[in-house]
PDB file of C-alpha atoms in Angstrom:
ATOM      1  CA  MET P 271     -73.073-169.190   9.224  1.00 59.00           C
ATOM      2  CA  THR P 272     -76.328-169.077  11.381  1.00 72.00           C
ATOM      3  CA  GLY P 273     -77.294-165.946  13.270  1.00 70.00           C
ATOM      4  CA  ARG P 274     -76.464-167.453  16.501  1.00 70.00           C
ATOM      5  CA  THR P 275     -73.050-168.594  15.279  1.00 78.00           C
ATOM      6  CA  ALA P 276     -72.434-165.111  14.047  1.00 70.00           C
ATOM      7  CA  ALA P 277     -73.294-163.501  17.248  1.00 74.00           C
ATOM      8  CA  VAL P 278     -70.897-165.732  19.149  1.00 71.00           C
ATOM      9  CA  GLN P 279     -68.102-164.975  16.607  1.00 78.00           C
ATOM     10  CA  ALA P 280     -68.842-161.264  16.873  1.00 76.00           C
ATOM     11  CA  ARG P 281     -68.528-161.352  20.633  1.00 87.00           C
ATOM     12  CA  ALA P 282     -65.424-163.338  20.523  1.00 86.00           C
ATOM     13  CA  ASP P 283     -63.927-160.806  17.936  1.00 84.00           C
ATOM     14  CA  SER P 284     -64.886-157.989  20.419  1.00 90.00           C
ATOM     15  CA  VAL P 285     -63.280-159.573  23.239  1.00 92.00           C
ATOM     16  CA  ARG P 286     -60.064-160.276  21.190  1.00 94.00           C
ATOM     17  CA  ASN P 287     -59.962-156.699  19.830  1.00 94.00           C
ATOM     18  CA  ARG P 288     -60.358-155.221  23.345  1.00 94.00           C
ATOM     19  CA  ARG P 289     -57.477-157.380  24.656  1.00 94.00           C
ATOM     20  CA  LEU P 290     -55.332-156.373  21.617  1.00 95.00           C
ATOM     21  CA  LEU P 291     -56.078-152.733  22.294  1.00 95.00           C
ATOM     22  CA  LEU P 292     -55.369-152.728  25.937  1.00 93.00           C
ATOM     23  CA  ARG P 293     -51.978-154.570  25.214  1.00 92.00           C
ATOM     24  CA  ALA P 294     -50.980-152.076  22.479  1.00 93.00           C
ATOM     25  CA  ALA P 295     -52.115-149.071  24.455  1.00 90.00           C
ATOM     26  CA  THR P 296     -50.212-150.132  27.545  1.00 86.00           C
ATOM     27  CA  GLU P 297     -47.055-150.496  25.509  1.00 86.00           C
ATOM     28  CA  ALA P 298     -47.503-147.326  23.492  1.00 87.00           C
ATOM     29  CA  PHE P 299     -48.211-145.175  26.586  1.00 83.00           C
ATOM     30  CA  ALA P 300     -45.312-146.567  28.429  1.00 76.00           C
ATOM     31  CA  GLU P 301     -42.962-145.867  25.608  1.00 80.00           C
ATOM     32  CA  CYS P 302     -44.351-142.531  24.347  1.00 80.00           C
ATOM     33  CA  GLY P 303     -46.417-141.010  27.125  1.00 76.00           C
ATOM     34  CA  VAL P 304     -50.128-140.360  27.178  1.00 78.00           C
ATOM     35  CA  ASP P 305     -50.099-137.967  24.172  1.00 84.00           C
ATOM     36  CA  VAL P 306     -49.732-140.809  21.840  1.00 88.00           C
ATOM     37  CA  SER P 307     -52.668-140.771  19.246  1.00 92.00           C
ATOM     38  CA  MET P 308     -55.550-143.289  19.150  1.00 93.00           C
ATOM     39  CA  HIS P 309     -54.610-143.823  15.523  1.00 94.00           C
ATOM     40  CA  THR P 310     -51.165-145.008  16.612  1.00 94.00           C
ATOM     41  CA  ILE P 311     -52.631-147.435  19.183  1.00 94.00           C
ATOM     42  CA  ALA P 312     -55.080-148.872  16.448  1.00 95.00           C
ATOM     43  CA  GLN P 313     -52.137-149.496  14.205  1.00 95.00           C
ATOM     44  CA  ARG P 314     -50.223-151.133  16.901  1.00 95.00           C
ATOM     45  CA  ALA P 315     -53.191-153.339  17.763  1.00 95.00           C
ATOM     46  CA  GLY P 316     -53.853-154.151  14.057  1.00 95.00           C
ATOM     47  CA  VAL P 317     -57.449-152.825  14.136  1.00 94.00           C
ATOM     48  CA  ALA P 318     -59.305-149.977  12.585  1.00 93.00           C
ATOM     49  CA  LYS P 319     -59.353-146.723  14.344  1.00 91.00           C
ATOM     50  CA  GLY P 320     -63.152-146.938  14.795  1.00 93.00           C
ATOM     51  CA  THR P 321     -62.718-150.107  16.634  1.00 94.00           C
ATOM     52  CA  VAL P 322     -60.756-148.196  19.270  1.00 93.00           C
ATOM     53  CA  PHE P 323     -63.612-145.651  19.751  1.00 94.00           C
ATOM     54  CA  ARG P 324     -66.262-148.451  19.886  1.00 94.00           C
ATOM     55  CA  HIS P 325     -64.531-149.810  22.942  1.00 95.00           C
ATOM     56  CA  PHE P 326     -63.070-146.674  24.381  1.00 94.00           C
ATOM     57  CA  PRO P 327     -65.001-143.459  23.459  1.00 93.00           C
ATOM     58  CA  THR P 328     -62.251-141.356  24.850  1.00 89.00           C
ATOM     59  CA  LYS P 329     -58.575-141.595  25.620  1.00 88.00           C
ATOM     60  CA  ASP P 330     -59.500-141.087  29.468  1.00 86.00           C
ATOM     61  CA  ASP P 331     -61.735-144.259  29.109  1.00 90.00           C
ATOM     62  CA  LEU P 332     -58.758-146.150  27.642  1.00 90.00           C
ATOM     63  CA  LEU P 333     -56.333-144.977  30.396  1.00 87.00           C
ATOM     64  CA  ALA P 334     -58.898-145.805  32.991  1.00 89.00           C
ATOM     65  CA  ALA P 335     -59.366-149.354  31.579  1.00 91.00           C
ATOM     66  CA  ILE P 336     -55.640-149.897  31.702  1.00 88.00           C
ATOM     67  CA  MET P 337     -55.409-148.816  35.331  1.00 87.00           C
ATOM     68  CA  MET P 338     -58.415-151.008  36.150  1.00 90.00           C
ATOM     69  CA  GLN P 339     -56.460-154.072  35.059  1.00 89.00           C
ATOM     70  CA  LEU P 340     -53.888-153.306  37.705  1.00 88.00           C
ATOM     71  CA  LEU P 341     -56.477-152.565  40.351  1.00 91.00           C
ATOM     72  CA  ASP P 342     -58.388-155.814  39.524  1.00 93.00           C
ATOM     73  CA  ARG P 343     -55.174-157.773  40.009  1.00 93.00           C
ATOM     74  CA  LEU P 344     -54.630-156.233  43.298  1.00 94.00           C
ATOM     75  CA  LEU P 345     -58.263-156.719  44.465  1.00 95.00           C
ATOM     76  CA  GLU P 346     -58.117-160.288  43.380  1.00 96.00           C
ATOM     77  CA  THR P 347     -54.983-160.994  45.430  1.00 97.00           C
ATOM     78  CA  ALA P 348     -56.373-159.127  48.479  1.00 97.00           C
ATOM     79  CA  ASP P 349     -59.653-161.106  48.376  1.00 96.00           C
ATOM     80  CA  ARG P 350     -57.691-164.355  48.127  1.00 97.00           C
ATOM     81  CA  LEU P 351     -55.313-163.582  51.054  1.00 98.00           C
ATOM     82  CA  LEU P 352     -58.297-162.706  53.317  1.00 97.00           C
ATOM     83  CA  ARG P 353     -58.809-166.450  53.553  1.00 96.00           C
ATOM     84  CA  ALA P 354     -55.178-167.112  54.838  1.00 97.00           C
ATOM     85  CA  ASP P 355     -54.722-168.309  58.309  1.00 97.00           C
ATOM     86  CA  ASP P 356     -51.586-166.066  59.034  1.00 98.00           C
ATOM     87  CA  ALA P 357     -53.074-162.580  58.648  1.00 98.00           C
ATOM     88  CA  GLY P 358     -49.676-160.963  59.275  1.00 97.00           C
ATOM     89  CA  ARG P 359     -47.977-162.995  56.482  1.00 98.00           C
ATOM     90  CA  ALA P 360     -51.039-162.305  54.143  1.00 98.00           C
ATOM     91  CA  LEU P 361     -50.663-158.577  54.695  1.00 98.00           C
ATOM     92  CA  LYS P 362     -47.065-158.734  53.845  1.00 98.00           C
ATOM     93  CA  ASP P 363     -47.633-160.953  50.839  1.00 98.00           C
ATOM     94  CA  PHE P 364     -50.212-158.500  49.576  1.00 98.00           C
ATOM     95  CA  MET P 365     -47.765-155.654  49.865  1.00 98.00           C
ATOM     96  CA  GLY P 366     -45.077-157.660  48.075  1.00 97.00           C
ATOM     97  CA  HIS P 367     -47.437-158.481  45.293  1.00 96.00           C
ATOM     98  CA  GLY P 368     -48.553-154.883  44.798  1.00 94.00           C
ATOM     99  CA  ILE P 369     -45.002-153.422  44.925  1.00 94.00           C
ATOM    100  CA  GLY P 370     -43.825-156.084  42.479  1.00 93.00           C
ATOM    101  CA  LEU P 371     -46.562-155.094  39.964  1.00 89.00           C
ATOM    102  CA  LEU P 372     -45.491-151.455  40.180  1.00 87.00           C
ATOM    103  CA  ALA P 373     -41.746-152.401  39.866  1.00 86.00           C
ATOM    104  CA  ALA P 374     -42.508-154.601  36.913  1.00 82.00           C
ATOM    105  CA  ASP P 375     -43.895-151.716  34.837  1.00 74.00           C
ATOM    106  CA  ARG P 376     -42.462-148.516  36.001  1.00 64.00           C
ATOM    107  CA  ALA P 377     -42.971-146.437  32.962  1.00 59.00           C
ATOM    108  CA  PHE P 378     -46.641-147.485  32.672  1.00 62.00           C
ATOM    109  CA  CYS P 379     -47.410-146.460  36.285  1.00 64.00           C
ATOM    110  CA  ASP P 380     -45.623-143.050  35.847  1.00 62.00           C
ATOM    111  CA  VAL P 381     -47.439-141.974  32.796  1.00 60.00           C
ATOM    112  CA  ILE P 382     -50.818-143.742  33.073  1.00 60.00           C
ATOM    113  CA  GLY P 383     -51.411-143.749  36.771  1.00 60.00           C
ATOM    114  CA  ARG P 384     -51.782-140.017  37.314  1.00 63.00           C
ATOM    115  CA  PRO P 385     -54.399-139.021  34.692  1.00 65.00           C
ATOM    116  CA  SER P 386     -56.444-142.090  35.161  1.00 72.00           C
ATOM    117  CA  LEU P 387     -56.834-141.478  38.836  1.00 70.00           C
ATOM    118  CA  GLN P 388     -59.513-138.924  37.956  1.00 76.00           C
ATOM    119  CA  HIS P 389     -61.835-141.415  36.234  1.00 84.00           C
ATOM    120  CA  ALA P 390     -64.849-142.280  38.310  1.00 86.00           C
ATOM    121  CA  ASN P 391     -64.505-146.034  37.821  1.00 87.00           C
ATOM    122  CA  VAL P 392     -60.899-145.920  38.820  1.00 87.00           C
ATOM    123  CA  ARG P 393     -61.550-143.928  42.030  1.00 88.00           C
ATOM    124  CA  GLU P 394     -64.490-146.485  42.853  1.00 90.00           C
ATOM    125  CA  ALA P 395     -62.038-149.302  42.367  1.00 90.00           C
ATOM    126  CA  ILE P 396     -59.399-147.603  44.608  1.00 88.00           C
ATOM    127  CA  ASP P 397     -62.266-147.148  47.287  1.00 90.00           C
ATOM    128  CA  ARG P 398     -62.908-150.950  46.978  1.00 93.00           C
ATOM    129  CA  LEU P 399     -59.284-151.713  47.298  1.00 93.00           C
ATOM    130  CA  CYS P 400     -58.824-149.583  50.374  1.00 92.00           C
ATOM    131  CA  ASP P 401     -61.888-151.384  52.010  1.00 94.00           C
ATOM    132  CA  THR P 402     -60.604-154.834  51.206  1.00 96.00           C
ATOM    133  CA  VAL P 403     -57.002-153.839  52.459  1.00 97.00           C
ATOM    134  CA  GLU P 404     -58.582-152.485  55.547  1.00 97.00           C
ATOM    135  CA  ASP P 405     -60.055-156.011  56.148  1.00 98.00           C
ATOM    136  CA  LEU P 406     -56.579-157.616  55.622  1.00 98.00           C
ATOM    137  CA  THR P 407     -55.095-155.094  58.042  1.00 98.00           C
ATOM    138  CA  ALA P 408     -57.819-155.500  60.626  1.00 98.00           C
ATOM    139  CA  ARG P 409     -57.185-159.245  60.648  1.00 98.00           C
ATOM    140  CA  ALA P 410     -53.504-158.526  61.132  1.00 98.00           C
ATOM    141  CA  ARG P 411     -54.283-156.159  64.037  1.00 97.00           C
ATOM    142  CA  GLU P 412     -56.513-158.752  65.662  1.00 97.00           C
ATOM    143  CA  GLN P 413     -53.765-161.368  65.533  1.00 97.00           C
ATOM    144  CA  GLU P 414     -51.369-158.709  66.852  1.00 96.00           C
ATOM    145  CA  ALA P 415     -49.170-159.096  63.717  1.00 96.00           C
ATOM    146  CA  VAL P 416     -49.125-155.409  63.270  1.00 97.00           C
ATOM    147  CA  ARG P 417     -49.461-152.445  65.546  1.00 95.00           C
ATOM    148  CA  GLY P 418     -52.984-151.344  66.542  1.00 94.00           C
ATOM    149  CA  ASP P 419     -52.731-147.914  64.852  1.00 93.00           C
ATOM    150  CA  ILE P 420     -52.068-149.113  61.324  1.00 95.00           C
ATOM    151  CA  THR P 421     -54.855-148.764  58.780  1.00 95.00           C
ATOM    152  CA  GLY P 422     -55.558-150.126  55.367  1.00 94.00           C
ATOM    153  CA  THR P 423     -55.111-146.753  53.832  1.00 91.00           C
ATOM    154  CA  ASP P 424     -51.558-146.663  55.385  1.00 94.00           C
ATOM    155  CA  ILE P 425     -50.819-149.924  53.681  1.00 96.00           C
ATOM    156  CA  VAL P 426     -52.165-148.742  50.147  1.00 92.00           C
ATOM    157  CA  LEU P 427     -49.942-145.619  50.501  1.00 91.00           C
ATOM    158  CA  LEU P 428     -46.960-147.556  51.535  1.00 94.00           C
ATOM    159  CA  LEU P 429     -47.108-149.605  48.305  1.00 93.00           C
ATOM    160  CA  GLY P 430     -46.326-146.459  46.255  1.00 88.00           C
ATOM    161  CA  GLY P 431     -43.935-145.121  48.905  1.00 92.00           C
ATOM    162  CA  ILE P 432     -41.707-148.360  48.957  1.00 95.00           C
ATOM    163  CA  HIS P 433     -41.768-148.622  45.179  1.00 91.00           C
ATOM    164  CA  GLN P 434     -40.638-144.920  44.776  1.00 90.00           C
ATOM    165  CA  THR P 435     -37.767-145.553  47.363  1.00 94.00           C
ATOM    166  CA  ALA P 436     -36.471-148.491  45.346  1.00 92.00           C
ATOM    167  CA  GLN P 437     -37.102-147.037  41.973  1.00 89.00           C
ATOM    168  CA  PRO P 438     -33.596-145.434  41.307  1.00 91.00           C
ATOM    169  CA  LEU P 439     -32.129-148.946  41.848  1.00 92.00           C
ATOM    170  CA  LEU P 440     -34.559-151.106  39.831  1.00 88.00           C
ATOM    171  CA  ASP P 441     -32.768-151.058  36.477  1.00 87.00           C
ATOM    172  CA  ARG P 442     -29.742-152.884  37.819  1.00 93.00           C
ATOM    173  CA  GLU P 443     -31.425-154.506  40.911  1.00 93.00           C
ATOM    174  CA  PRO P 444     -35.004-155.255  39.930  1.00 91.00           C
ATOM    175  CA  ARG P 445     -35.720-156.893  43.384  1.00 93.00           C
ATOM    176  CA  ALA P 446     -34.202-154.079  45.509  1.00 94.00           C
ATOM    177  CA  TRP P 447     -37.712-153.112  46.675  1.00 95.00           C
ATOM    178  CA  GLU P 448     -37.753-156.369  48.763  1.00 96.00           C
ATOM    179  CA  ARG P 449     -35.130-154.799  51.070  1.00 97.00           C
ATOM    180  CA  PHE P 450     -37.344-151.865  51.660  1.00 96.00           C
ATOM    181  CA  LEU P 451     -40.539-153.764  52.163  1.00 97.00           C
ATOM    182  CA  GLU P 452     -38.815-155.675  54.904  1.00 96.00           C
ATOM    183  CA  ILE P 453     -37.584-152.511  56.553  1.00 96.00           C
ATOM    184  CA  ALA P 454     -41.141-150.939  56.316  1.00 96.00           C
ATOM    185  CA  PHE P 455     -42.906-154.123  57.612  1.00 97.00           C
ATOM    186  CA  ASP P 456     -40.646-154.285  60.482  1.00 95.00           C
ATOM    187  CA  GLY P 457     -41.955-150.857  61.473  1.00 94.00           C
ATOM    188  CA  LEU P 458     -45.470-152.192  61.146  1.00 95.00           C
ATOM    189  CA  ARG P 459     -45.017-155.125  63.623  1.00 94.00           C
ATOM    190  CA  ALA P 460     -46.808-154.949  66.938  1.00 85.00           C
ATOM    191  CA  ARG P 461     -44.365-154.117  69.617  1.00 82.00           C
ATOM    192  CA  ASP P 462     -44.045-151.687  72.535  1.00 75.00           C
ATOM    193  CA  ARG P 463     -43.740-148.470  70.453  1.00 75.00           C
ATOM    194  CA  ALA P 464     -44.743-144.803  70.882  1.00 80.00           C
ATOM    195  CA  ALA P 465     -48.055-143.820  69.260  1.00 82.00           C
ATOM    196  CA  LEU P 466     -47.713-142.465  65.763  1.00 82.00           C
ATOM    197  CA  PRO P 467     -47.200-138.666  65.675  1.00 83.00           C
ATOM    198  CA  HIS P 468     -50.051-138.020  63.150  1.00 84.00           C
ATOM    199  CA  PRO P 469     -53.549-139.486  62.873  1.00 84.00           C
ATOM    200  CA  PRO P 470     -54.219-142.004  60.054  1.00 79.00           C
ATOM    201  CA  PRO P 471     -55.373-140.562  56.663  1.00 76.00           C
ATOM    202  CA  ALA P 472     -59.110-140.507  56.469  1.00 73.00           C
ATOM    203  CA  GLN P 473     -59.112-141.016  52.775  1.00 67.00           C
ATOM    204  CA  LEU P 474     -56.824-140.943  49.688  1.00 66.00           C
ATOM    205  CA  ARG P 475     -56.641-137.751  47.791  1.00 56.00           C
ATOM    206  CA  MET P 476     -55.651-138.065  44.161  1.00 53.00           C
ATOM    207  CA  ALA P 477     -53.940-134.999  42.604  1.00 46.00           C
ATOM    208  CA  ASP P 478     -54.727-134.441  38.973  1.00 46.00           C
ATOM    209  CA  PRO P 479     -52.262-133.018  36.478  1.00 38.00           C
ATOM    210  CA  SER P 480     -53.775-129.570  37.089  1.00 38.00           C
ATOM    211  CA  GLY P 481     -52.675-129.789  40.730  1.00 40.00           C
ATOM    212  CA  VAL P 482     -56.236-130.068  42.097  1.00 39.00           C
ATOM    213  CA  SER P 483     -56.868-132.821  44.599  1.00 45.00           C
ATOM    214  CA  ALA P 484     -59.887-134.897  44.373  1.00 48.00           C
ATOM    215  CA  PRO P 485     -60.898-137.181  47.294  1.00 51.00           C
ATOM    216  CA  THR P 486     -61.709-140.854  46.427  1.00 54.00           C
ATOM    217  CA  LYS P 487     -64.312-140.787  49.142  1.00 54.00           C
ATOM    218  CA  THR P 488     -66.708-138.256  50.572  1.00 38.00           C
TER     219      THR P 488
END
């Protein structure tokens, strides 16, 4: 095997191992909580423990990488929907996609989401998501598909709110969130309505497990 071929193979092995680790860690954390050991994750992935630490020096890095997968999927969807002609439909489609992701892996979101929110890369990705969703929302406001005092941050917060509302029903009715999305979006539509009683949130504040809130933007 030539040096070039060996380097290509090494890169391919590294990509494969990272994919295996992320899949094994996602399943292990969802089943057992964030206290599961890195050794257990390595065993589930079928790799050496040292391989875990080469890719993810700390458990926080691993948790953040898993959360980044979710955020990347949301960002990809939001970017694609920015090109849609019907901005109102695009905004609702984005919300449906986001809530659907949360509903599909509820245990993962509950145990991984909170600690990973304190990781700098995750906070930066959330900031990018809020900016992109603000662009989606601005287009919907311009087309008068939603009321003029709705912001992108409102939309991002509603994803979790609608998911939490439907969560008690999801074991038996996995699509129950669609009902609550329709109720919520009906309230977002542009009509003759009284002004909202509280100003829009200036930023998202993420509470860490110690109870200390950390803003995602300064």
